[in-house]
Coordinates of C-alpha atoms in Angstrom, one line a residue:
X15 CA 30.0 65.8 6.8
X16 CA 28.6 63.9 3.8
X17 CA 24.8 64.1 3.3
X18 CA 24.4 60.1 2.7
X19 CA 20.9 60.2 3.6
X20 CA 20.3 62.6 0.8
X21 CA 22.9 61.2 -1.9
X22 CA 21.9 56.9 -1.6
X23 CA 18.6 57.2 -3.4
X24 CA 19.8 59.1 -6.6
X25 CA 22.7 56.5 -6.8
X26 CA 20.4 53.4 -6.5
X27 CA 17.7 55.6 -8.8
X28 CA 20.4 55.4 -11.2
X29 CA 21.7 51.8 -10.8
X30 CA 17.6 50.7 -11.6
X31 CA 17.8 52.7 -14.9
X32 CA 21.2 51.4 -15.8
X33 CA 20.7 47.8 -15.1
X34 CA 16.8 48.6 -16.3
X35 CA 15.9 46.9 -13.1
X36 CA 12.2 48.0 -13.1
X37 CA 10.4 50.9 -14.7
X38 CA 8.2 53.9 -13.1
X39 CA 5.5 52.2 -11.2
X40 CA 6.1 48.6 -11.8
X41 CA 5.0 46.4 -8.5
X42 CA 8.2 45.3 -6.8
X43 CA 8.2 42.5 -4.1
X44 CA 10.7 43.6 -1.1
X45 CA 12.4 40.7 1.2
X46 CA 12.7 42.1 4.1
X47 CA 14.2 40.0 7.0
X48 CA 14.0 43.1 9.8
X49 CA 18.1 43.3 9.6
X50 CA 19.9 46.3 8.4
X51 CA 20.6 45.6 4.9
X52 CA 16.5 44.9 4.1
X53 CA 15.6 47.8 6.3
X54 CA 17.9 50.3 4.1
X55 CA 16.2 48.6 0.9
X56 CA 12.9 49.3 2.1
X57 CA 13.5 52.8 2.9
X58 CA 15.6 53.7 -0.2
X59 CA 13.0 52.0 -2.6
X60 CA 10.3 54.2 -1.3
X61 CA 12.6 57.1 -1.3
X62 CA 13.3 56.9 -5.2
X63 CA 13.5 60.3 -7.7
X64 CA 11.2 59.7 -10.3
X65 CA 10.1 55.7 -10.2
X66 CA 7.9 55.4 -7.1
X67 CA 7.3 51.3 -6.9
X68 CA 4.3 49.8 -5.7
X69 CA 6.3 47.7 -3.0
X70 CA 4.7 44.7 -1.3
X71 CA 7.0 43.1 1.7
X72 CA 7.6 39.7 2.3
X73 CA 8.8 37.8 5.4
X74 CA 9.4 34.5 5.9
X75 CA 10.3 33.0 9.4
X76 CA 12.0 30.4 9.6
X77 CA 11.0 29.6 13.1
X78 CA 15.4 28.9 13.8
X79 CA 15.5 31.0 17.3
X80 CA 12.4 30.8 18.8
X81 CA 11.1 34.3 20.5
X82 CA 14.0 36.1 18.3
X83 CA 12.4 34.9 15.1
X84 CA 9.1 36.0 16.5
X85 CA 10.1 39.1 16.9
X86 CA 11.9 39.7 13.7
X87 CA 8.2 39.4 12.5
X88 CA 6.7 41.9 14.7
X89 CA 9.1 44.6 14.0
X90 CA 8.5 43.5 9.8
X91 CA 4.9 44.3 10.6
X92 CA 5.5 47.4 12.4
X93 CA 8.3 48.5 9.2
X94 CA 5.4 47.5 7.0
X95 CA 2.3 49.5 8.8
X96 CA 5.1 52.8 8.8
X97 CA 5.4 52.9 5.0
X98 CA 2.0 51.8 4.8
X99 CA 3.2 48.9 2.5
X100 CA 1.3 45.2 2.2
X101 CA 3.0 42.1 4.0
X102 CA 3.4 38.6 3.3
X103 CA 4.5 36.5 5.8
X104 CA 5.0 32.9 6.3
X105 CA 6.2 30.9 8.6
X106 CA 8.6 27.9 7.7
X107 CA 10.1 25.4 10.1
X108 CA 13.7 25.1 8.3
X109 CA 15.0 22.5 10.7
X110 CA 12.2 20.3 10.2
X111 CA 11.8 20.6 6.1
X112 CA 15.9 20.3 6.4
X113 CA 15.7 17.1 8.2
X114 CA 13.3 15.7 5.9
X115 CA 14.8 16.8 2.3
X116 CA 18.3 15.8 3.8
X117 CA 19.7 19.4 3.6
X118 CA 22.2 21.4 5.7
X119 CA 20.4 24.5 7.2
X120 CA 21.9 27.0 5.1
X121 CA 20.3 25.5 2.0
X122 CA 17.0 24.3 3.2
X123 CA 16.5 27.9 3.9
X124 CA 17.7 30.0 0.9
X125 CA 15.1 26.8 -1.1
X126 CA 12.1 28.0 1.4
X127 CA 12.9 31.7 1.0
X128 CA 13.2 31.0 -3.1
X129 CA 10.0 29.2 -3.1
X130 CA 8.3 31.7 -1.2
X131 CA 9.4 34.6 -3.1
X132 CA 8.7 33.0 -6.6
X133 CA 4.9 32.2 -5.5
X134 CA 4.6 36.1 -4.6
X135 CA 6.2 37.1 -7.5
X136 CA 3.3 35.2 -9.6
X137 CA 0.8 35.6 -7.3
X138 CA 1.0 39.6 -7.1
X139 CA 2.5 39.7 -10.6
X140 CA 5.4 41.7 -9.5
X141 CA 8.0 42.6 -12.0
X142 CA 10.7 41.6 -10.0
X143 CA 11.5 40.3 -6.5
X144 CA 14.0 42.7 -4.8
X145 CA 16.6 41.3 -2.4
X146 CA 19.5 43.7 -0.2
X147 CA 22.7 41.7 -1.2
X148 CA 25.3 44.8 -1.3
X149 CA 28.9 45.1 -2.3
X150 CA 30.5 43.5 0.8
X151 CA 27.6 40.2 0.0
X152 CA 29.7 40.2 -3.1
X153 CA 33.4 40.2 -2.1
X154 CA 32.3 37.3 0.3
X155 CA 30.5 35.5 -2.5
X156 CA 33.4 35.7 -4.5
X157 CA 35.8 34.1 -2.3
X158 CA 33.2 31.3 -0.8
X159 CA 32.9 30.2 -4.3
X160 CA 36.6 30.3 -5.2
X161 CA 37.0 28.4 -2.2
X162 CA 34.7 25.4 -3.8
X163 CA 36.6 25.8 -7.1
X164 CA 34.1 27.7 -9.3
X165 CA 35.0 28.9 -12.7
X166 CA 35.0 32.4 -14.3
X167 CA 31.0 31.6 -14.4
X168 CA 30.9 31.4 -10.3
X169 CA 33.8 33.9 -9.6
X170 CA 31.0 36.1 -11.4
X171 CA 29.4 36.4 -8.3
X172 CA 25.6 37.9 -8.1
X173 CA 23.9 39.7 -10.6
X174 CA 22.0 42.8 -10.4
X175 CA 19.4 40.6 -12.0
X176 CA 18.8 36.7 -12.4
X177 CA 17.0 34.7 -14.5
X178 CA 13.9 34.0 -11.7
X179 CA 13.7 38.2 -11.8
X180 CA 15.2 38.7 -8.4
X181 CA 17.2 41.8 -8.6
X182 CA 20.0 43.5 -6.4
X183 CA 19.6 47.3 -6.8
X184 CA 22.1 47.8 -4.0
X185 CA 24.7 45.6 -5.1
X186 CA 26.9 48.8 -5.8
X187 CA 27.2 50.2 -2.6
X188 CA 29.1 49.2 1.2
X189 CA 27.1 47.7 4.2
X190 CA 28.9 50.2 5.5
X191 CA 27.2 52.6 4.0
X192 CA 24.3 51.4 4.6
X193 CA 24.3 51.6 8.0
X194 CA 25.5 54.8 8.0
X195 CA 22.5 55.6 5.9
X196 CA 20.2 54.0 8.8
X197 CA 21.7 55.9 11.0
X198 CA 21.5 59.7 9.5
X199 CA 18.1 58.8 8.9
X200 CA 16.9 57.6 12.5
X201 CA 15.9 54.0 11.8
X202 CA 16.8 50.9 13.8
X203 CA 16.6 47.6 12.5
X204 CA 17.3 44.1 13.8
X205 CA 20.3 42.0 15.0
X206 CA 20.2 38.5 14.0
X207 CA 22.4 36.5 16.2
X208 CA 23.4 33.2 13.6
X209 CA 25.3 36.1 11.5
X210 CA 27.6 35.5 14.3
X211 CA 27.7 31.5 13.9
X212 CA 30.9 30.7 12.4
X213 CA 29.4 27.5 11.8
X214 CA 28.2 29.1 8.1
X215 CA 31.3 29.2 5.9
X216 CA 29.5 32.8 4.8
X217 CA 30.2 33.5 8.7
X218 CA 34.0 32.3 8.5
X219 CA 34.4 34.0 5.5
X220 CA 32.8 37.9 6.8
X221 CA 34.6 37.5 10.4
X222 CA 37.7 35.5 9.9
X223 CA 39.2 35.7 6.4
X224 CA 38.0 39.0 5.0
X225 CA 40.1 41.0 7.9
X226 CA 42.8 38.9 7.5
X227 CA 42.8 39.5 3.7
X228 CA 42.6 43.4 5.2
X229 CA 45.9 43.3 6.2
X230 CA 47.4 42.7 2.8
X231 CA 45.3 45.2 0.8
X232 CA 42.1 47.4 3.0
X233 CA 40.0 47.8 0.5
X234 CA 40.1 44.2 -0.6
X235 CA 35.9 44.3 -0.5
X236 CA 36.0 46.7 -3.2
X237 CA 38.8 44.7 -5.1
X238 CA 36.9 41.8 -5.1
X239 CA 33.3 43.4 -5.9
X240 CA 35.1 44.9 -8.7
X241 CA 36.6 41.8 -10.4
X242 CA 33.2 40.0 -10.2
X243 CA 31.7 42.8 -12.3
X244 CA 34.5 42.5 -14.8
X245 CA 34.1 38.8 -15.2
X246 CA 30.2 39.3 -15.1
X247 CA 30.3 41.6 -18.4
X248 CA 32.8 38.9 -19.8
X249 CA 30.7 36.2 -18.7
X250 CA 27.4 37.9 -20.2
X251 CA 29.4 38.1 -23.3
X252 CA 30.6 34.9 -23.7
X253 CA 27.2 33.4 -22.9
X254 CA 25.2 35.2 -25.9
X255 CA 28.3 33.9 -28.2
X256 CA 27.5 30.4 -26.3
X257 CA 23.8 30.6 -26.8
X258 CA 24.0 31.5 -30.7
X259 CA 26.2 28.7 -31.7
X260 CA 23.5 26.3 -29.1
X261 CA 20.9 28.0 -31.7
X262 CA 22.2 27.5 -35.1
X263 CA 23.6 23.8 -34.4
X264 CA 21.3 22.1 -31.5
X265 CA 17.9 20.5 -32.0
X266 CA 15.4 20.3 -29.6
X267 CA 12.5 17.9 -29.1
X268 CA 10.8 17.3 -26.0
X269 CA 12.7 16.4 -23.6
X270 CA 15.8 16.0 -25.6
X271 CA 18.4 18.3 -26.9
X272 CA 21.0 17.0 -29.8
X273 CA 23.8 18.6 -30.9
X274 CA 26.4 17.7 -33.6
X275 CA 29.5 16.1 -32.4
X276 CA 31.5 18.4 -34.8
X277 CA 30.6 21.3 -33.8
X278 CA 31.5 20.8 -30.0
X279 CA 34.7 19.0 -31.2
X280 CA 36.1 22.4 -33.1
X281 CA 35.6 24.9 -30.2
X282 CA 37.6 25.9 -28.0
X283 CA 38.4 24.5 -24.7
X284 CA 37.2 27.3 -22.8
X285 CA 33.8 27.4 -24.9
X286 CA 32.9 24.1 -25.3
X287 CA 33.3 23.8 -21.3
X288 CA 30.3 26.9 -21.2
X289 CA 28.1 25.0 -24.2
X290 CA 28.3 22.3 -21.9
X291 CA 27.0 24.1 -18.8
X292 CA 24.5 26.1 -21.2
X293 CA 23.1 22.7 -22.1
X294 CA 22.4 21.3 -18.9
X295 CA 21.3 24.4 -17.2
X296 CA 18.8 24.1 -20.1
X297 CA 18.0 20.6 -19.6
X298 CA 18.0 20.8 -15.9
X299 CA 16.6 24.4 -15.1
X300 CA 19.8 24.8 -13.1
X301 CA 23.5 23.9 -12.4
X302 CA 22.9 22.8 -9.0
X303 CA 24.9 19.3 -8.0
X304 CA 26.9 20.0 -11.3
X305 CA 30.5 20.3 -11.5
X306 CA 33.8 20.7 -13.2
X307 CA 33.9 16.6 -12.8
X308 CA 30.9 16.2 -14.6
X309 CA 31.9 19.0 -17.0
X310 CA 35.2 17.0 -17.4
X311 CA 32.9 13.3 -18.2
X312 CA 31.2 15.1 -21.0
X313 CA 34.7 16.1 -22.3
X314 CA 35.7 12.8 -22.3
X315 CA 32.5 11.2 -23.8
X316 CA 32.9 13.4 -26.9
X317 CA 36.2 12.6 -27.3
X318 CA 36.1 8.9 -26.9
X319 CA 36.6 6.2 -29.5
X320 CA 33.6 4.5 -28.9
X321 CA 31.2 5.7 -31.2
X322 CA 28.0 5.1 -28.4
X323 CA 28.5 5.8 -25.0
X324 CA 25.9 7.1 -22.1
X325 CA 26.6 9.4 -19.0
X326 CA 24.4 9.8 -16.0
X327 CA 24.6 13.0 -14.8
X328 CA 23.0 14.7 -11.5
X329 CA 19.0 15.9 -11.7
X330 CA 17.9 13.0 -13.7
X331 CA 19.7 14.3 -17.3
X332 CA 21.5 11.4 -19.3
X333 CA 24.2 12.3 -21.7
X334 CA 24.0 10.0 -24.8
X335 CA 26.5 9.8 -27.6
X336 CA 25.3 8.0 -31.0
X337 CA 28.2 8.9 -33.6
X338 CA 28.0 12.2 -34.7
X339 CA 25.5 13.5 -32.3
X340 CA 25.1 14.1 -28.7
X341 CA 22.2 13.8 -26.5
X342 CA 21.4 15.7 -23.4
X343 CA 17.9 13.9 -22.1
X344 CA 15.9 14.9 -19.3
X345 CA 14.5 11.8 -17.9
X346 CA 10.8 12.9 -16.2
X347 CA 9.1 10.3 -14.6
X348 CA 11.2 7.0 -13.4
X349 CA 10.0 4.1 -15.4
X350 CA 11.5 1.1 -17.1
X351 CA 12.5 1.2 -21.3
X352 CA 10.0 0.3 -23.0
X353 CA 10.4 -3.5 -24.6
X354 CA 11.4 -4.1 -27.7
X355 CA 8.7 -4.6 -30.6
X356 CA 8.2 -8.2 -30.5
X357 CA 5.2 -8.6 -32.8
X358 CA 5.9 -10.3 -36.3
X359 CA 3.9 -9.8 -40.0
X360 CA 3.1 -12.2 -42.0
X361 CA 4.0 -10.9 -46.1
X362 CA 1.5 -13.2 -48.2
X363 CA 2.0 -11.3 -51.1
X364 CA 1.3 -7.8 -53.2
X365 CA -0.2 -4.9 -51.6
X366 CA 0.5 -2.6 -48.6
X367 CA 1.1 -3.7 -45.2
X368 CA 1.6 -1.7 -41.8
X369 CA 4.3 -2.5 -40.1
X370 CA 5.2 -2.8 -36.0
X371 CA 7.0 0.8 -35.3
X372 CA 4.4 2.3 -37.8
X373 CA 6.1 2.5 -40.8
X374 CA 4.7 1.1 -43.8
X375 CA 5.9 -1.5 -46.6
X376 CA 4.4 -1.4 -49.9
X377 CA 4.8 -4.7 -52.1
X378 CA 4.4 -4.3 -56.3
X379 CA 4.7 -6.9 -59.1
X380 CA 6.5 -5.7 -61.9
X381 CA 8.7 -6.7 -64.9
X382 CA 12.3 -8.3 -64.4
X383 CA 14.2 -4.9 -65.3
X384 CA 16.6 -5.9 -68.2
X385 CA 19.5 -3.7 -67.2
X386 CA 21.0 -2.2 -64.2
X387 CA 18.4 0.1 -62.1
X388 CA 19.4 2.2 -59.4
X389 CA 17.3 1.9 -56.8
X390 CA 17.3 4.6 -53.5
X391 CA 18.0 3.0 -49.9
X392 CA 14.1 2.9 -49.1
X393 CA 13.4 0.5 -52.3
X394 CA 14.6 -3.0 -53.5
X395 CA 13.7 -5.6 -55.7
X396 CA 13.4 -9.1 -55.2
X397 CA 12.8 -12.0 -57.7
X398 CA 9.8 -14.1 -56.2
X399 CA 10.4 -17.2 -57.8
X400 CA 14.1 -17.3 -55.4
X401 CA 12.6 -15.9 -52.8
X402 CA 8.5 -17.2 -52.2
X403 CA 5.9 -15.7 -50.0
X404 CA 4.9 -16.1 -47.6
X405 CA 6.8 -13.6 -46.2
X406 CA 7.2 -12.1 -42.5
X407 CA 8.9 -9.1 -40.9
X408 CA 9.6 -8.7 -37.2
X409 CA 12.4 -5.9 -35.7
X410 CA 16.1 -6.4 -35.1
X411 CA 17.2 -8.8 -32.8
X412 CA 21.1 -9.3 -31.4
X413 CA 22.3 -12.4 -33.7
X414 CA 20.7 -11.6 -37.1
X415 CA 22.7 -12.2 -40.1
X416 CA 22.2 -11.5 -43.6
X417 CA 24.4 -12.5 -46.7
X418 CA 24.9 -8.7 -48.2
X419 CA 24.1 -8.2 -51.8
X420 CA 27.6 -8.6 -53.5
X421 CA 28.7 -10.7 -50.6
X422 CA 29.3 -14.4 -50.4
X423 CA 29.7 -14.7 -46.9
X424 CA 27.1 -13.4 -44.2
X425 CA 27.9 -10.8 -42.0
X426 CA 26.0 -9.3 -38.4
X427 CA 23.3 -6.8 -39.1
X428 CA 24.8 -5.4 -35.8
X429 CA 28.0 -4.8 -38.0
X430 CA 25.5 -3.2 -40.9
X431 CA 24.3 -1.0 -38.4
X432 CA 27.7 0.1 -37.2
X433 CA 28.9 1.0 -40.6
X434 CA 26.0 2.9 -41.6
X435 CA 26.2 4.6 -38.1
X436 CA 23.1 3.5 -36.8
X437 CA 22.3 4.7 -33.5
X438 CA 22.1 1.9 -30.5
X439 CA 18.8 3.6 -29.0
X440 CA 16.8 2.9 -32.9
X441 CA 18.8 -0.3 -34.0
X442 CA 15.4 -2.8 -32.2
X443 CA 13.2 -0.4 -34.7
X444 CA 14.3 -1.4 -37.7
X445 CA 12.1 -3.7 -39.7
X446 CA 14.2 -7.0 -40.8
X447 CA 12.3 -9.0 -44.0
X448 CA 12.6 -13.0 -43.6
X449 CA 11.8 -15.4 -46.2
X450 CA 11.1 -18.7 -44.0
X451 CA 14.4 -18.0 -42.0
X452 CA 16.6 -16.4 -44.7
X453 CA 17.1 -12.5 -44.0
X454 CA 16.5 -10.9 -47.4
X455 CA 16.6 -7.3 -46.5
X456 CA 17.9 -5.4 -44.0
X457 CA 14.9 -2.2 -44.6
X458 CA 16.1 0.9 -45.6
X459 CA 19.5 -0.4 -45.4
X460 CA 20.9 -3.5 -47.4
X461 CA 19.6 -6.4 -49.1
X462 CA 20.4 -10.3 -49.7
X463 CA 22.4 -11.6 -52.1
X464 CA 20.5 -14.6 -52.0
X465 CA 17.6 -12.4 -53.1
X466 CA 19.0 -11.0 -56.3
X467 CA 18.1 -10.7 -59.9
X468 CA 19.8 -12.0 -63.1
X469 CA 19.5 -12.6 -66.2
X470 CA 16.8 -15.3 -65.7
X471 CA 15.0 -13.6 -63.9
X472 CA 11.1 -13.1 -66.1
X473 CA 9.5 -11.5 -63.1
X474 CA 10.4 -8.8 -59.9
X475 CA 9.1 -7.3 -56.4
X476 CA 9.3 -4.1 -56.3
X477 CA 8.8 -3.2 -52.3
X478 CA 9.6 0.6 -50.9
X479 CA 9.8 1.0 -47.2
X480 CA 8.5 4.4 -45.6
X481 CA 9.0 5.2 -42.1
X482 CA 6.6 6.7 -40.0

């Protein structure tokens, strides 16, 4: 007969080292429910060669079946007082908070239990929170997510450690050796009835499908635990690859995230798909409510022939493109745009003037140049005696037109905009220079023909426009 009572703690010893869980000492926060799998983490975590965690339990109730609950968190107390361990408990009335954040049980409870967990976490500043999911949690993971359509990402299954610090040391082994474990060592634990409630799609999948899926191959638990480490180690991989090219190419800036339509044009299918879900997990803090649909409307935004386009996407994040870039925003508080910049400057002649938006227009007499001078896209010159002050200068409105400097004919400055690639979202911030109601430069972009110099000119403007 197989010592497992003896032979579980080195092998989850060693899974903590491997996986560098935790280190020698480090305070660990245990979830403990009272059932068997929590109650076999407990015990092996206190039972471990050489690391000898400073373990706090935590309990919540979720106040679901009435006495039974109740008494799930007398016996937690009593496993607590035995290894001589603090408790947390809490007690959270899932059907109500479900009822009033519009969630099915299942979810309003793994949110309470998350929230509950994280505050310990910070509050005892644990190193990590640990949680009992095993082997046979996996294979069912696997397959409840394959039934919703996940990708390699999803068919992953769990880590032996997530991003929030919650860590699985016992991902590696059975439930059924757990139990046996419980059993060679004399502890009980408790039975909770809703395992039973085939209600759960978790429940369908442990007590219907998985021993049908017996039939065809009996260790199908171990098959499927197996494939999600593979693709876990492939996804891990494929992520750093991910989040390098997100770090060489992608700007960030408050709240937004830009990224060069190029370089998500020329990768693969496959990859651009995971710097898509890298970018809103970023923007987002999670991929909850997102899937392969709205992974799909990105693809199609950035391949679209219209050069502007927005997306709304779930948790409040707004895809934007504007040409060559796209723009993940993460809209925080719900409020209006604001207006456009409405306020006009009156020009009455040499000097420096502020302008609405903040930028700044500076305004100097100087000689009629005698030959051709090339001027950057931030300067221009203008002969006063064709164009008089006063001058004024509001921002771009829809309808502005301007006869372009070699043109004869005007043309929209919602058409200069588009040939210079002028993002929508800026185009009401650009400064537009009247004189009286002739548009005699376009700043930073084009002037007027009706504004040039010649050969009779005697006298110039020079005026250079610096943005903020």
């Amino acid at each position: 007969m197989t010592d497992i009572s003896a032979m579980l703690p080195p092998r989850v010893a060693r899974t903590i080292r491997e996986q560098r869980l935790f280190e020698p000492g480090d305070t660990i926060i245990v979830a403990l429910s009272g059932g068997a799998d929590s109650t076999a983490l407990l015990d092996l975590l206190s039972r471990l060669p050489g690391l000898s965690p400073r373990l706090v339990a935590a309990h919540l109730n979720h106040c679901l079946r009435g006495p039974e609950s109740d008494r799930d968190e007398e016996f937690v107390r009593s496993l607590a007082a035995r290894y001589r361990i603090p408790l947390e408990c809490r007690r959270v009335d899932v059907k109500e908070y479900s009822q009033r954040e519009q969630l099915n049980l299942e979810d309003a409870g793994r949110r309470a239990r998350i929230a509950f967990l994280d505050e310990l976490r910070h509050s005892w500043q644990a190193t990590a929170v640990a949680l009992a999911h095993h082997a046979d949690d996996q294979a069912e993971t696997v397959l409840m997510r394959l039934l919703r359509g996940a990708g390699p990402g999803g068919l992953a299954g769990m880590s032996y450690r997530n991003g929030r610090g919650f860590i699985r040391p016992l991902l590696g082994l059975s439930r059924a050796e757990l139990v046996a474990y419980l059993t060679e060592r004399g502890l009980t634990w408790r039975e909770d009835a809703s395992n039973r409630d085939t209600t759960f799609l978790r429940n369908r999948i442990r007590h219907e499908l998985l021993p049908m899926l017996e039939e065809y191959n009996p260790a199908i638990r171990e098959r499927l635990a197996a494939t999600a480490a593979v693709l876990s180690d492939e996804h891990a991989l494929l992520n750093q690859l991910t989040s390098a090219i997100v770090a060489q190419t992608c700007a960030a800036d408050d709240d937004t995230l830009a990224c060069p339509v190029s370089t998500l044009s020329e990768q693969p299918p496959a990859l651009r798909r995971r710097f898509f879900r890298l970018l809103l997990e970023r923007q987002a803090g999670n991929l909850n409510h997102f899937s392969n649909r709205h992974i799909a409307a990105l693809e199609h935004l950035l391949e679209s022939s219209q050069p502007n386009a927005t997306l709304n996407l779930p948790q409040g994040i707004t895809a934007v493109r504007e040409y060559d870039t796209l723009f993940l925003r993460r809209r925080t508080v719900s409020e209006p745009s604001p207006p456009a910049i409405a306020v006009e400057l009156e020009i009455t002649g040499a000097g420096q003037y502020r302008l609405p938006g903040g930028a700044t227009l500076t305004l100097s007499p100087v000689a009629a140049p005698t030959g051709v001078e090339p001027l950057t896209a931030s300067t221009a010159l203008f002969d006063p005696d064709r164009v008089p002050f006063p001058w004024r200068v509001r921002m771009f409105r829809n309808g502005d037109r301007i006869t372009p400097f070699g043109m004869t004919g005007s043309k929209k400055v919602k058409e200069l905009f588009i040939d210079a690639k002028v993002p929508r979202s800026k185009r009401c911030a650009v400064p537009l220079l009247f004189c009286g109601d002739v548009l005699i430069w376009v700043c930073g972009l084009r002037t007027s023909q009706l504004a040039r110099l010649d050969g009779t000119s005697t006298r110039a403007i020079r005026a250079v426009f610096s943005e903020p």
